[in-house]
PDB file of C-alpha atoms and ligand atoms in Angstrom:
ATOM      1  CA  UNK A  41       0.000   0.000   0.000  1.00 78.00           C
ATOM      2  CA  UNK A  42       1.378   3.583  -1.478  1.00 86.00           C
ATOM      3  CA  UNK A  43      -1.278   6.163   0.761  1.00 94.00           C
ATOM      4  CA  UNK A  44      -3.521   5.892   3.320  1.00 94.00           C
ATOM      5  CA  UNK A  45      -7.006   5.901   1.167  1.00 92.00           C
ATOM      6  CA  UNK A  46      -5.878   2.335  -0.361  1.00 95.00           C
ATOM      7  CA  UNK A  47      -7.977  -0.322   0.520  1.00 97.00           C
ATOM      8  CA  UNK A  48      -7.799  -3.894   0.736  1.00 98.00           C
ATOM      9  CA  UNK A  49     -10.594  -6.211  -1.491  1.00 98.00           C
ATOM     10  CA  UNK A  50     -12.164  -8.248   1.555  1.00 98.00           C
ATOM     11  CA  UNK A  51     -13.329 -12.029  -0.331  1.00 98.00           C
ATOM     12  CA  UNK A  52     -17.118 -10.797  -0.991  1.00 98.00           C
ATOM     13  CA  UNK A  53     -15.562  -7.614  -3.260  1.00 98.00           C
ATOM     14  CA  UNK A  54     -15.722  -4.793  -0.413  1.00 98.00           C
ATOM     15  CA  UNK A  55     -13.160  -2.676  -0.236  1.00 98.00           C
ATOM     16  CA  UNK A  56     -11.938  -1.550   3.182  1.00 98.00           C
ATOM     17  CA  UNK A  57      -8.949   0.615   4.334  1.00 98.00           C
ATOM     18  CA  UNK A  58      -5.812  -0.906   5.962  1.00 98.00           C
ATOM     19  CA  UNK A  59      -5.392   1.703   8.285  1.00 98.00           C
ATOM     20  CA  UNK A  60      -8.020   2.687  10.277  1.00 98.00           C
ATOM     21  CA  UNK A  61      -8.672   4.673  13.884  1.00 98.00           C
ATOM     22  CA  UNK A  62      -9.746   2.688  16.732  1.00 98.00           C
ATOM     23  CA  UNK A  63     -12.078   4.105  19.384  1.00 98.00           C
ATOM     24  CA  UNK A  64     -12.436   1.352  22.117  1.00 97.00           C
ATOM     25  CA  UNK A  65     -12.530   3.166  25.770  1.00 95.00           C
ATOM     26  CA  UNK A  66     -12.614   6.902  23.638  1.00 96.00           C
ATOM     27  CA  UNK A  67     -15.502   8.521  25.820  1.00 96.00           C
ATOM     28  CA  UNK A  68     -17.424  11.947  25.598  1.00 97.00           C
ATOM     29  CA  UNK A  69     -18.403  13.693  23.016  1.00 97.00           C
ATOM     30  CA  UNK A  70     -16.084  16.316  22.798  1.00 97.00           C
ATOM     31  CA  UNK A  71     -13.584  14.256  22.835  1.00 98.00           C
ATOM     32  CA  UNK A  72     -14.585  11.851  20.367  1.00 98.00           C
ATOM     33  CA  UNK A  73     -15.910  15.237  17.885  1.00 97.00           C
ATOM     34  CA  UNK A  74     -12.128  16.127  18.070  1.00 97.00           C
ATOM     35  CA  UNK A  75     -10.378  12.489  17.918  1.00 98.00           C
ATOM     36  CA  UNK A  76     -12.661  11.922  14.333  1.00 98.00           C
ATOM     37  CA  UNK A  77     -12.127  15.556  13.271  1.00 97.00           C
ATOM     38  CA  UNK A  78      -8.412  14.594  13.434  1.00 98.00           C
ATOM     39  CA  UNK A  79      -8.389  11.796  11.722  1.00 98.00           C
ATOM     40  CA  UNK A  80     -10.220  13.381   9.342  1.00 97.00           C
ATOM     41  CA  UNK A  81      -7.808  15.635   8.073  1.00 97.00           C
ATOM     42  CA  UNK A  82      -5.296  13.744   8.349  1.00 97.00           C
ATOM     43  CA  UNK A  83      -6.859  10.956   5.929  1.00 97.00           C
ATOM     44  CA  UNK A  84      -8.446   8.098   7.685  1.00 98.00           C
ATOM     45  CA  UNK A  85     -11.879   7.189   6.213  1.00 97.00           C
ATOM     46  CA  UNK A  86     -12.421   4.110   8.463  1.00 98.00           C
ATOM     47  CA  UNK A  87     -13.573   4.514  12.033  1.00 98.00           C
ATOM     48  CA  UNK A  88     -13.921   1.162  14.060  1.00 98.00           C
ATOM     49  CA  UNK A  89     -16.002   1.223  17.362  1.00 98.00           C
ATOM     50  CA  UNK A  90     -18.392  -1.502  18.943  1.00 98.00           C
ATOM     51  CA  UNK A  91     -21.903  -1.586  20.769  1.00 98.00           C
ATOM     52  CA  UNK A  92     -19.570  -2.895  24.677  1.00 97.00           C
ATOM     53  CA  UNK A  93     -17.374   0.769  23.768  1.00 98.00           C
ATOM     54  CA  UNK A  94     -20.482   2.400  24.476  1.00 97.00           C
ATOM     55  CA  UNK A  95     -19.959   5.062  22.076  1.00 98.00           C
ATOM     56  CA  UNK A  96     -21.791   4.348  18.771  1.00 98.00           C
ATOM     57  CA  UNK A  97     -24.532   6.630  19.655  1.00 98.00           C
ATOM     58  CA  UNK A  98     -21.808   9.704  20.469  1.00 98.00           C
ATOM     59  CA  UNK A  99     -19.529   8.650  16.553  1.00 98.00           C
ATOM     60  CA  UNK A 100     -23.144   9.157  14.847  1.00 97.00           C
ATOM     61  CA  UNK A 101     -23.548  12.365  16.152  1.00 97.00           C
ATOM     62  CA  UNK A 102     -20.106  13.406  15.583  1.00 97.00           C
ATOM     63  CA  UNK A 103     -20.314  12.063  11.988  1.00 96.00           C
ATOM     64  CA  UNK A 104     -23.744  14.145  11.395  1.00 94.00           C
ATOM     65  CA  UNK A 105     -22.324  17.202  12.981  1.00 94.00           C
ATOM     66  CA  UNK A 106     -18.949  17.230  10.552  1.00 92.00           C
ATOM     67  CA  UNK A 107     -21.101  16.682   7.380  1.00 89.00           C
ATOM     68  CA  UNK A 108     -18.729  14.198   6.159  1.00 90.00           C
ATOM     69  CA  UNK A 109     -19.695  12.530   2.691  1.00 92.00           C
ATOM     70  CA  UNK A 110     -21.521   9.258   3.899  1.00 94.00           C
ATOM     71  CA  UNK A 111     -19.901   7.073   0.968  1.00 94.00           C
ATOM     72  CA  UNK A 112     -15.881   8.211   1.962  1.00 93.00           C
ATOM     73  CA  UNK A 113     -16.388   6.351   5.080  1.00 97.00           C
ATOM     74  CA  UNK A 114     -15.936   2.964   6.418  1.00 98.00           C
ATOM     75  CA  UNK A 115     -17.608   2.089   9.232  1.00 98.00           C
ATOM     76  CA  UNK A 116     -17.044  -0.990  11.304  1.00 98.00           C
ATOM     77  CA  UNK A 117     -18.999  -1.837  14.708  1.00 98.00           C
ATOM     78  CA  UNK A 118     -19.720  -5.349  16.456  1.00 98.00           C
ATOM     79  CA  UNK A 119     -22.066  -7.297  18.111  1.00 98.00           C
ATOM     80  CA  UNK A 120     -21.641  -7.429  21.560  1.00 98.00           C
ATOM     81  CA  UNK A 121     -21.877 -10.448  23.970  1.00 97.00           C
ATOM     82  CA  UNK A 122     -25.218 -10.502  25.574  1.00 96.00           C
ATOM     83  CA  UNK A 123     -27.077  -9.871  22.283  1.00 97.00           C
ATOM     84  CA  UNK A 124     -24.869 -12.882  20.981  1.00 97.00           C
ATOM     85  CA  UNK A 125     -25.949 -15.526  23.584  1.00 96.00           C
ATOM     86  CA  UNK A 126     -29.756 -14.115  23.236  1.00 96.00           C
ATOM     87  CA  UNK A 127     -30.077 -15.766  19.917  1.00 96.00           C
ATOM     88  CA  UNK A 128     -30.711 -15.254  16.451  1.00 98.00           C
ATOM     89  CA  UNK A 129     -33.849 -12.313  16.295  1.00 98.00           C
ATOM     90  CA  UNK A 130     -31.726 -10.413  19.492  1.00 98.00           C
ATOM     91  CA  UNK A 131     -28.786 -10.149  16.955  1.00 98.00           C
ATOM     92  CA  UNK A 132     -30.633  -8.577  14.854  1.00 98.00           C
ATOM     93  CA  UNK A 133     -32.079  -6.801  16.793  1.00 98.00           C
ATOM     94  CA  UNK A 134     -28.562  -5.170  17.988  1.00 98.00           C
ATOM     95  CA  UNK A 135     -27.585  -4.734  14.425  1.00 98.00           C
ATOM     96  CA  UNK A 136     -30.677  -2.206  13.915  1.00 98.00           C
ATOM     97  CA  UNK A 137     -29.623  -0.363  17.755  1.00 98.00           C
ATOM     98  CA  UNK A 138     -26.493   0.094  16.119  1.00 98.00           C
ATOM     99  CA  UNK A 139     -27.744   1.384  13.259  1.00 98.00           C
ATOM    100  CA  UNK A 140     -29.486   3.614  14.609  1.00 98.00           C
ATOM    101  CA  UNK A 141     -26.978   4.630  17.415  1.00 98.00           C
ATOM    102  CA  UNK A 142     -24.695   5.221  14.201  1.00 98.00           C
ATOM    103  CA  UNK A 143     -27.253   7.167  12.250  1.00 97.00           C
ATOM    104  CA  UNK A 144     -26.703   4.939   9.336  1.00 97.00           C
ATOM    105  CA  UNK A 145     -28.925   3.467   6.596  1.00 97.00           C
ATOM    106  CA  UNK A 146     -25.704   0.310   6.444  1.00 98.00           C
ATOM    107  CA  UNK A 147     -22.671  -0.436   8.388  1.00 98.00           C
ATOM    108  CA  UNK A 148     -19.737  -1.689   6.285  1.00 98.00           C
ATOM    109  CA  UNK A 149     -18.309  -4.230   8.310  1.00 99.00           C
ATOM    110  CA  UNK A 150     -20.109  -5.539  11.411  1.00 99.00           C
ATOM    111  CA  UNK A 151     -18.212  -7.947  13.421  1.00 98.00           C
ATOM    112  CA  UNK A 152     -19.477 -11.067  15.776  1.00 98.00           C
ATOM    113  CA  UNK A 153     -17.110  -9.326  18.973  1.00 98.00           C
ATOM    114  CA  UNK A 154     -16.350 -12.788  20.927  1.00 98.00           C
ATOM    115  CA  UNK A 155     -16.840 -16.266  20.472  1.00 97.00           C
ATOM    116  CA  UNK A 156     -18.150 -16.954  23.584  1.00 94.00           C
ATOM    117  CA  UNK A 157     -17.962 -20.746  23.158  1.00 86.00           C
ATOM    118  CA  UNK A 158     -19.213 -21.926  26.064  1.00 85.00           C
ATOM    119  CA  UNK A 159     -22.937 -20.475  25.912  1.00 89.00           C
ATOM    120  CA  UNK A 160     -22.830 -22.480  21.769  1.00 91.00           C
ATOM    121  CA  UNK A 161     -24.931 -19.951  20.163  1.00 96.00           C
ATOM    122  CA  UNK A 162     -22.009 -18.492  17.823  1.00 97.00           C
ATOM    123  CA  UNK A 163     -23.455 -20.422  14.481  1.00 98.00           C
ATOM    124  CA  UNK A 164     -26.262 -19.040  15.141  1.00 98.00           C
ATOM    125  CA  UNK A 165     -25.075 -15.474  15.841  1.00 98.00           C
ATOM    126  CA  UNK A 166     -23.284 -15.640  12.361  1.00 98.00           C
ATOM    127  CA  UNK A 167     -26.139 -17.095  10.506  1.00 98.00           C
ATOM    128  CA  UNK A 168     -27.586 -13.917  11.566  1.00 98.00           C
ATOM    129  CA  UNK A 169     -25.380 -11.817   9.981  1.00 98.00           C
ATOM    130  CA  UNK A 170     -25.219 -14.214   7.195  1.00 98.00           C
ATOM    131  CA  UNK A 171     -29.128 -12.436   6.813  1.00 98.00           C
ATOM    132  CA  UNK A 172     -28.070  -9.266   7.978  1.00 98.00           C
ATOM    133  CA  UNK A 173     -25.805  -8.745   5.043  1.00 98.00           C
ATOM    134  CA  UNK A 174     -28.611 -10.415   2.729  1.00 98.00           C
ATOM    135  CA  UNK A 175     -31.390  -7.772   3.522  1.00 98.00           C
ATOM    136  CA  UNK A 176     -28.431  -5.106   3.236  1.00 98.00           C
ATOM    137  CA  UNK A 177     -28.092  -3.745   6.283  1.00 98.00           C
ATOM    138  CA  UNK A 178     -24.565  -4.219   6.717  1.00 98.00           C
ATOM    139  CA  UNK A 179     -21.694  -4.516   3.429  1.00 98.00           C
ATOM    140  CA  UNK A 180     -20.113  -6.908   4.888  1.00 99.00           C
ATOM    141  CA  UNK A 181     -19.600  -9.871   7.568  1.00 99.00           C
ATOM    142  CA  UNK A 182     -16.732 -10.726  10.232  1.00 98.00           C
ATOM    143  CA  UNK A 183     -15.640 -12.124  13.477  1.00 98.00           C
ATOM    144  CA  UNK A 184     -13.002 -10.850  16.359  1.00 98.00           C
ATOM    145  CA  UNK A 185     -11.082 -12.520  18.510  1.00 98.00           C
ATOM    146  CA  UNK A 186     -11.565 -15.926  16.368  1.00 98.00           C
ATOM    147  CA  UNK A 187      -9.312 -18.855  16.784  1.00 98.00           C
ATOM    148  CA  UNK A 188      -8.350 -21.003  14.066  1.00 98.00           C
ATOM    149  CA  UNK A 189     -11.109 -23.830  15.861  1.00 97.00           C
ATOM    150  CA  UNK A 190     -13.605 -21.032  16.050  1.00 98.00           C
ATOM    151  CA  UNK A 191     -13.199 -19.927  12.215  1.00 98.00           C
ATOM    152  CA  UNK A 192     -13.517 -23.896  11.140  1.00 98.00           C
ATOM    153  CA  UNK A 193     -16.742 -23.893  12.756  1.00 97.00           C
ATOM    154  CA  UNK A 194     -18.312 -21.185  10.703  1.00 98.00           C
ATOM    155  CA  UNK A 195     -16.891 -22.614   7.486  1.00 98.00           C
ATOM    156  CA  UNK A 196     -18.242 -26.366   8.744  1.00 98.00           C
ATOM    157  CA  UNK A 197     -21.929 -25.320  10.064  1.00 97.00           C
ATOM    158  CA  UNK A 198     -22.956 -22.228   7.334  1.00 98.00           C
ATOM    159  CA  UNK A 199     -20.226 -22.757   4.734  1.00 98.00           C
ATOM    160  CA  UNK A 200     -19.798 -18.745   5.008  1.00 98.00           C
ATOM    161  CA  UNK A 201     -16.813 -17.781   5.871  1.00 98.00           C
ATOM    162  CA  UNK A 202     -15.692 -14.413   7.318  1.00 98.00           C
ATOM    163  CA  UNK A 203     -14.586 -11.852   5.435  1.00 98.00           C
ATOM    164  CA  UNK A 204     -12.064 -10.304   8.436  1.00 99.00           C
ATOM    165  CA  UNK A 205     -10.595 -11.234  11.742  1.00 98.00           C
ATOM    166  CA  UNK A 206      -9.896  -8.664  13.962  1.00 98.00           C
ATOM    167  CA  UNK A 207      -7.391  -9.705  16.822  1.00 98.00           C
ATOM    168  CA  UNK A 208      -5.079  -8.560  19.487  1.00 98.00           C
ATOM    169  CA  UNK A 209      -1.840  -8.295  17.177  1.00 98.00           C
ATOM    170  CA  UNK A 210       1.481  -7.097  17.838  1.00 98.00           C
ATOM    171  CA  UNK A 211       5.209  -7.514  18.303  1.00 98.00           C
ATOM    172  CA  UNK A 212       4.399  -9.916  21.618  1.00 98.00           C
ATOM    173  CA  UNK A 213       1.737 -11.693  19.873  1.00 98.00           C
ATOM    174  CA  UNK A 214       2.489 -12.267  15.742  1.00 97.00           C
ATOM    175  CA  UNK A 215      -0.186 -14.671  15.240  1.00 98.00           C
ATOM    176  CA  UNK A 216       1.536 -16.201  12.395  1.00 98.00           C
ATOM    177  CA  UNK A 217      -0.090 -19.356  12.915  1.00 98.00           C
ATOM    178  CA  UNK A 218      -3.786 -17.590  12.446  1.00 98.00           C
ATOM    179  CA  UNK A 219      -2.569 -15.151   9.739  1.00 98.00           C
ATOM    180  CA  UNK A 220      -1.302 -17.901   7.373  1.00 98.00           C
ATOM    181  CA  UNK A 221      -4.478 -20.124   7.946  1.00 98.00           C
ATOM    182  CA  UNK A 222      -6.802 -16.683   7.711  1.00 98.00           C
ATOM    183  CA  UNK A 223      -4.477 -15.816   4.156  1.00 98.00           C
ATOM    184  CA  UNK A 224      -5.414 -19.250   2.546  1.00 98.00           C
ATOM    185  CA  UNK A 225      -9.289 -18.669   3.143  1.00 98.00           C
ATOM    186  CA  UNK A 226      -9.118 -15.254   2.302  1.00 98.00           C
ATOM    187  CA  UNK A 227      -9.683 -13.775   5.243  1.00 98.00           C
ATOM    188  CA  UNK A 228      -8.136 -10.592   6.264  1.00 98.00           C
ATOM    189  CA  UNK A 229      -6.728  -9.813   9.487  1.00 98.00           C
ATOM    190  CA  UNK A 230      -7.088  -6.560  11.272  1.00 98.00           C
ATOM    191  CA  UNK A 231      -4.980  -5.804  14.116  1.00 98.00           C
ATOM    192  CA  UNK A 232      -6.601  -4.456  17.315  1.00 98.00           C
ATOM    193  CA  UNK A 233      -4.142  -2.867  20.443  1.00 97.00           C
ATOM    194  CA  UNK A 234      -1.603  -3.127  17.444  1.00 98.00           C
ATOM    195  CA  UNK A 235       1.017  -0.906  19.432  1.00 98.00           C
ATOM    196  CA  UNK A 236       1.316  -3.257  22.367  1.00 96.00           C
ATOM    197  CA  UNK A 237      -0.470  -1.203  24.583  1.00 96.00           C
ATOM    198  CA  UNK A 238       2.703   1.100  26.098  1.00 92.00           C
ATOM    199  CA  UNK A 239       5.022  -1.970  25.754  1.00 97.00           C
ATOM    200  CA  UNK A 240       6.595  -0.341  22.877  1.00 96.00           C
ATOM    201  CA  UNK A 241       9.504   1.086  24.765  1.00 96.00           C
ATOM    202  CA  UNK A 242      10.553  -2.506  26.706  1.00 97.00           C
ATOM    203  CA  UNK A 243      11.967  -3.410  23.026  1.00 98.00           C
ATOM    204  CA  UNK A 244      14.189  -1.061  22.400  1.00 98.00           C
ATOM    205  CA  UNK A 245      15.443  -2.414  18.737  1.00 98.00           C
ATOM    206  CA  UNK A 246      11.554  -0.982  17.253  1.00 98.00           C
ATOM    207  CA  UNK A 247      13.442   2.659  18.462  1.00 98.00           C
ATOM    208  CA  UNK A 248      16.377   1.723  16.590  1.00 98.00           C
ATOM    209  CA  UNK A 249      14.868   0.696  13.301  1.00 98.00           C
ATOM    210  CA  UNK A 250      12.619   3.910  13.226  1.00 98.00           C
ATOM    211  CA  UNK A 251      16.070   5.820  13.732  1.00 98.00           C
ATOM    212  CA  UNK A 252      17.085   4.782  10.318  1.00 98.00           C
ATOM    213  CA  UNK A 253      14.452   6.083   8.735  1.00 98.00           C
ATOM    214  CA  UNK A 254      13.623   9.100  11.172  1.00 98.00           C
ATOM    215  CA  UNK A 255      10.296   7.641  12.112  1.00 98.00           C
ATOM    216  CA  UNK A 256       8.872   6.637  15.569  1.00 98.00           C
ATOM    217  CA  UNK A 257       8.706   2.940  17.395  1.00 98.00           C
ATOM    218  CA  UNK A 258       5.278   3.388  16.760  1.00 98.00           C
ATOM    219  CA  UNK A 259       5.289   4.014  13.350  1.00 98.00           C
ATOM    220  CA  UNK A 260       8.166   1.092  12.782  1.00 98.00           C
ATOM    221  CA  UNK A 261       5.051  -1.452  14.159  1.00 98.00           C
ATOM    222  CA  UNK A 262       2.692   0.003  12.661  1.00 98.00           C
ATOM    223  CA  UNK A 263       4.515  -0.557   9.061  1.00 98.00           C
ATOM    224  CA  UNK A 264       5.268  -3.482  10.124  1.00 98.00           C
ATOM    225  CA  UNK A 265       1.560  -5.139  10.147  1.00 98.00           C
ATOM    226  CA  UNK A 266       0.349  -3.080   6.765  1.00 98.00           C
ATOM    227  CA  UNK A 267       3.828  -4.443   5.295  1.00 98.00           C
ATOM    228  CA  UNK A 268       3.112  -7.781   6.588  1.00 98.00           C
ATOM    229  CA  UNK A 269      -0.582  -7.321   4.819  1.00 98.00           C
ATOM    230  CA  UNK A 270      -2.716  -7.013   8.224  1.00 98.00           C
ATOM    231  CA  UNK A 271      -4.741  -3.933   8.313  1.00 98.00           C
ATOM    232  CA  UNK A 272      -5.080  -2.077  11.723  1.00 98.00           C
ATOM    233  CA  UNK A 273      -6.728   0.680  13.939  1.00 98.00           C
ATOM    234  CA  UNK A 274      -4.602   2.621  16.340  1.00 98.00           C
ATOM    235  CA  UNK A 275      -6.274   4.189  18.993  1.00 97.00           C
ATOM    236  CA  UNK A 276      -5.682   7.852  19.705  1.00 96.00           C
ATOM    237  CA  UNK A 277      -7.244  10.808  21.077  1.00 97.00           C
ATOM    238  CA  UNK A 278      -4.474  13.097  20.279  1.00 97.00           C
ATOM    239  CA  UNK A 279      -4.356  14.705  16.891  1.00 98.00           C
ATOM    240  CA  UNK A 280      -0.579  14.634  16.830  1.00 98.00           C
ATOM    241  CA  UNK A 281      -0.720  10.720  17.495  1.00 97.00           C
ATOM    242  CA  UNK A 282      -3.234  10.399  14.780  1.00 98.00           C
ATOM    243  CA  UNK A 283      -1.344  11.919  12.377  1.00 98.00           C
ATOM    244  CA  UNK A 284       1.853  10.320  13.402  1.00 98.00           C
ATOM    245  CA  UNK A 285      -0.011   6.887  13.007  1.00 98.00           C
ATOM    246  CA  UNK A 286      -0.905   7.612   9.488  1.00 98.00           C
ATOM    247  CA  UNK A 287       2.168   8.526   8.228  1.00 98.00           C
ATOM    248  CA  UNK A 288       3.762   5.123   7.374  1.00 98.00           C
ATOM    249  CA  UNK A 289       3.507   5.568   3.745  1.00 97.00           C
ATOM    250  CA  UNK A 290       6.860   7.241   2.893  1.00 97.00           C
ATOM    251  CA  UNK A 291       8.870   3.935   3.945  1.00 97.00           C
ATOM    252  CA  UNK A 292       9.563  -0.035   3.604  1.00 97.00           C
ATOM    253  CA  UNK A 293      11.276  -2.028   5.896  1.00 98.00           C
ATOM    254  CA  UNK A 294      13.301  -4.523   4.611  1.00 98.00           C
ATOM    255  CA  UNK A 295      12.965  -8.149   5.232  1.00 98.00           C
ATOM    256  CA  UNK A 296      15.551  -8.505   7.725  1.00 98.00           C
ATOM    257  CA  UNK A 297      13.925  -5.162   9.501  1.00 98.00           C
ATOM    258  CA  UNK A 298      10.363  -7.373   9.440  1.00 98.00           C
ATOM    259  CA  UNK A 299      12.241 -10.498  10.719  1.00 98.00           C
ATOM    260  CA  UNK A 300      13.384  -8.225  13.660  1.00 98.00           C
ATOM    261  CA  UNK A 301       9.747  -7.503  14.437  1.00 98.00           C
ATOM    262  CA  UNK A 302       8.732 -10.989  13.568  1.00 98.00           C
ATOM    263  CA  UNK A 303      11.535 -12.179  16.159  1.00 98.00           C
ATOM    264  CA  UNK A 304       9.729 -10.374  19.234  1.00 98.00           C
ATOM    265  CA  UNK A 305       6.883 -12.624  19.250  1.00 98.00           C
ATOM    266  CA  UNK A 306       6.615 -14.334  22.789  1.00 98.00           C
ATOM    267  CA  UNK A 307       3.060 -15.477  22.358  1.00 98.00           C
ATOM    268  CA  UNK A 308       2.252 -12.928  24.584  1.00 98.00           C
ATOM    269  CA  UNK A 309      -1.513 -11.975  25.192  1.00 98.00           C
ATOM    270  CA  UNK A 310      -2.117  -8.279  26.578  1.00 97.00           C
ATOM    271  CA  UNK A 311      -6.263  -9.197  26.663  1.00 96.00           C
ATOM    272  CA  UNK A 312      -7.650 -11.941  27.099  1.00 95.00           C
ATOM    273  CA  UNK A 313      -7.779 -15.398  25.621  1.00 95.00           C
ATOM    274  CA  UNK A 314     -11.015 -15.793  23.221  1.00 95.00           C
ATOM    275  CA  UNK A 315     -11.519 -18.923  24.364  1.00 94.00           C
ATOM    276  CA  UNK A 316     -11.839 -17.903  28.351  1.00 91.00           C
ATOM    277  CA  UNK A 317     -13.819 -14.613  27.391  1.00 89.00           C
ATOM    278  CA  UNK A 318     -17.374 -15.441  29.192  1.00 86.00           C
ATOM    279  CA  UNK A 319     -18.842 -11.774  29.611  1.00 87.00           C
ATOM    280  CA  UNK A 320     -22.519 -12.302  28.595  1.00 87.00           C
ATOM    281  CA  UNK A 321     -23.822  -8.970  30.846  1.00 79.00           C
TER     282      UNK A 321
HETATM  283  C1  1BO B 205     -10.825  -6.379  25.233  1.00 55.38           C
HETATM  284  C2  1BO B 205     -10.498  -5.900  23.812  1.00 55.38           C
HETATM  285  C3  1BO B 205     -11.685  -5.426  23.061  1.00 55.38           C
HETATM  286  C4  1BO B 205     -11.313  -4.995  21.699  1.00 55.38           C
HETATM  287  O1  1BO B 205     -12.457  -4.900  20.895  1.00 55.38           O
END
């Protein structure tokens, strides 16, 4: 990718920016007005919240209120647990509360949040957005926070897969096991907490890599995933973070620079484990 409006083709032909802001635990609406506003001008199109950030409601105002042109945006939000375990008609259900929260006639990507695998209703959480996306109230269909078990059982019980996985991703946790199975069914992954949240500075070669090419740890790992062809959504409130996170276009690692990265990996979870994740409200 050459500038930040490229987009990747997701396997049912929508487009969707790699890069995109994040606004999990971004609260008020002043400071969620500014935080878009910034990203804004300084490029981003794609905006990914969820129904448990508690904040869809204050992003559609702040959309309305900026006037922004409803087809240069990309929109992403997710189901959130106790809708999930409710069944199929209370998914829906959330998908319209979103909707509405959003002050949107479609949401571009809406995402099951969790697996939540021990309540068993995740088939039929994803059938419903198998008909969500049918009646056209959303572009298209994902997961986050899917394991490679979780993903097989979509594929096995609808035959649908996802079109994106969005996971905790970072220098600590590569995921390469998930991102090669998710490349060969044309999945895409999307990196959530993708700058380690503050554990940046304990590796002190991302510092040293970004010194070569006078830009930041940060930007060295962000790079690093749209290089490595995951997309991702830094979270800032602060315009001079947002603009720092979107300028990664004007450099390439090299492979040895990416192997660096690659060699951080500990396996290292900063959130927790999809498979222990039981919230259900
Ligand atoms: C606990 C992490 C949530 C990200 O959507």
């Amino acid at each position: 990718m050459k500038q930040i409006s490229d987009r990747a083709t997701l396997r049912d032909g929508v487009t969707m920016p790699w890069l995109g802001l994040g606004l999990w635990r971004v609260e008020g609406q002043k400071t969620i007005d500014d935080a878009i506003r910034a990203a804004l001008d300084a490029g981003y199109t794609a905006f990914d919240t969820a129904t448990a950030y508690d904040n869809e409601e204050q992003i559609g105002r702040a959309l309305h209120k900026l006037g922004v042109n409803r087809s240069d945006l990309f929109i992403t939000t997710k189901l959130w647990n106790p809708q999930h375990v409710q069944g199929y008609d209370a998914c829906i259900e959330a998908c319209k509360q979103s909707l509405a929260w959003l002050r949107l006639d479609v949401i571009d990507l809406y995402l099951i949040h969790w697996p939540v695998p021990s309540r068993g209703k995740t088939v039929e959480a994803w059938r419903a957005l198998i008909q969500l996306q049918k009646e056209g109230l959303v572009r298209s269909i994902g997961v986050s926070n899917f394991h490679i078990h979780h993903l097989e059982m979509l594929e096995r019980e609808t035959g649908v897969i996802p079109s994106v996985n969005q996971v905790e991703r970072h220098p600590w946790l590569n995921q390469r096991e998930l991102i090669d199975y998710c490349r060969a069914k044309n999945i895409l992954v999307e990196a959530y907490s993708p700058l380690m949240r503050g554990h940046i500075k304990d590796e002190p070669v991302l510092a040293e890599i970004g010194d070569r090419y006078k830009k930041s740890a940060a930007q060295v790992v962000l790079r690093w995933h749209l290089q490595g062809g995951v997309a991702c959504i830094p979270k800032s409130v602060h315009a001079n973070r947002i603009q720092e996170n979107a300028a990664l276009f004007d450099f390439d690692l090299s492979d040895d620079e990416m192997a660096s990265v690659d060699a951080l990996n500990r396996n290292r979870r900063l959130l927790p484990d999809p498979d222990k994740m039981d919230y259900c409200g």
